[in-house]
């Protein structure tokens, strides 16, 4: 493995992990008022396209990274689109002690 591969893996880890704090904050606070729906919609489309590209090229680093990012960004987008009652229900189910 060369130095360029390490850069690629580092970028993949940073990109993937970057959505975890936001997803956890949404679960914990159930507050999505500051999040931009169009931004997350476009982000999800981008990850879906990168995922399709990775699948088409059989590139596992692209598939795994963008698949995980798509799941996390889609979760945040779904929470943004839900009513407060639905968000509370989902958050209570996934992280009952996070309140």
CSV table of C-alpha atoms in Angstrom, one decimal:
chain,number,residue,atom,x,y,z
A,1,UNK,CA,0.0,0.0,0.0
A,2,UNK,CA,1.4,3.4,-0.9
A,3,UNK,CA,1.0,6.8,0.6
A,4,UNK,CA,-1.8,7.7,-1.8
A,5,UNK,CA,-3.8,4.8,-0.5
A,6,UNK,CA,-3.4,6.1,3.0
A,7,UNK,CA,-4.7,9.5,2.0
A,8,UNK,CA,-7.7,7.8,0.4
A,9,UNK,CA,-8.5,5.8,3.4
A,10,UNK,CA,-8.0,8.8,5.7
A,11,UNK,CA,-10.4,10.8,3.5
A,12,UNK,CA,-12.9,7.9,3.6
A,13,UNK,CA,-12.8,7.7,7.4
A,14,UNK,CA,-13.2,11.4,7.8
A,15,UNK,CA,-16.1,11.6,5.4
A,16,UNK,CA,-17.9,8.8,7.0
A,17,UNK,CA,-17.3,9.8,10.6
A,18,UNK,CA,-18.3,13.4,9.9
A,19,UNK,CA,-22.0,12.5,10.0
A,20,UNK,CA,-21.9,10.6,13.2
A,21,UNK,CA,-21.9,13.7,15.6
A,22,UNK,CA,-24.8,15.3,13.7
A,23,UNK,CA,-26.9,12.1,13.7
A,24,UNK,CA,-26.1,11.6,17.5
A,25,UNK,CA,-27.1,15.2,18.2
A,26,UNK,CA,-30.4,14.8,16.4
A,27,UNK,CA,-31.1,11.6,18.4
A,28,UNK,CA,-30.1,13.3,21.6
A,29,UNK,CA,-31.8,16.7,21.3
A,30,UNK,CA,-34.4,15.8,18.7
A,31,UNK,CA,-33.8,19.3,17.3
A,32,UNK,CA,-33.5,19.6,13.6
A,33,UNK,CA,-34.5,23.3,13.2
A,34,UNK,CA,-31.0,24.4,12.2
A,35,UNK,CA,-30.5,21.8,9.6
A,36,UNK,CA,-31.1,22.6,5.9
A,37,UNK,CA,-33.5,20.2,4.2
A,38,UNK,CA,-32.2,21.0,0.7
A,39,UNK,CA,-28.6,20.5,1.7
A,40,UNK,CA,-29.2,17.1,3.2
A,41,UNK,CA,-31.4,16.1,0.1
A,42,UNK,CA,-28.6,17.1,-2.2
A,43,UNK,CA,-26.0,15.4,0.0
A,44,UNK,CA,-28.1,12.1,-0.1
A,45,UNK,CA,-28.4,12.3,-3.9
A,46,UNK,CA,-24.6,12.8,-4.1
A,47,UNK,CA,-23.9,9.8,-1.9
A,48,UNK,CA,-26.4,7.7,-3.9
A,49,UNK,CA,-24.7,8.6,-7.1
A,50,UNK,CA,-21.2,7.9,-5.7
A,51,UNK,CA,-22.5,4.6,-4.4
A,52,UNK,CA,-23.9,3.7,-7.8
A,53,UNK,CA,-20.6,4.7,-9.4
A,54,UNK,CA,-18.7,2.5,-6.9
A,55,UNK,CA,-21.0,-0.4,-7.6
A,56,UNK,CA,-20.6,0.1,-11.3
A,57,UNK,CA,-16.8,0.1,-11.0
A,58,UNK,CA,-16.8,-2.7,-8.3
A,59,UNK,CA,-14.7,-0.4,-6.1
A,60,UNK,CA,-15.3,-1.5,-2.5
A,61,UNK,CA,-13.8,1.6,-0.8
A,62,UNK,CA,-16.4,3.8,-2.7
A,63,UNK,CA,-19.2,1.3,-2.0
A,64,UNK,CA,-18.6,1.0,1.7
A,65,UNK,CA,-17.8,4.7,2.4
A,66,UNK,CA,-20.7,6.1,0.4
A,67,UNK,CA,-23.1,3.4,1.5
A,68,UNK,CA,-22.5,4.3,5.2
A,69,UNK,CA,-22.6,8.0,4.5
A,70,UNK,CA,-25.8,7.6,2.6
A,71,UNK,CA,-27.4,5.8,5.5
A,72,UNK,CA,-26.3,8.4,8.0
A,73,UNK,CA,-27.3,11.4,5.9
A,74,UNK,CA,-30.6,9.8,5.0
A,75,UNK,CA,-31.3,9.2,8.6
A,76,UNK,CA,-30.7,12.9,9.4
A,77,UNK,CA,-32.9,13.9,6.4
A,78,UNK,CA,-35.7,11.6,7.4
A,79,UNK,CA,-35.6,13.0,11.0
A,80,UNK,CA,-35.8,16.5,9.5
A,81,UNK,CA,-38.8,15.6,7.5
A,82,UNK,CA,-40.7,13.8,10.4
A,83,UNK,CA,-43.1,15.5,12.7
A,84,UNK,CA,-41.9,16.2,16.2
A,85,UNK,CA,-44.0,13.3,17.5
A,86,UNK,CA,-42.5,10.9,15.0
A,87,UNK,CA,-38.9,12.1,15.7
A,88,UNK,CA,-39.5,11.6,19.4
A,89,UNK,CA,-40.7,8.1,18.8
A,90,UNK,CA,-37.7,7.2,16.6
A,91,UNK,CA,-35.3,8.8,19.0
A,92,UNK,CA,-36.8,7.0,22.0
A,93,UNK,CA,-36.6,3.7,20.2
A,94,UNK,CA,-33.0,4.1,19.0
A,95,UNK,CA,-31.5,5.9,22.0
A,96,UNK,CA,-33.9,5.7,25.0
A,97,UNK,CA,-31.4,7.2,27.5
A,98,UNK,CA,-30.2,10.0,25.2
A,99,UNK,CA,-32.7,12.6,26.5
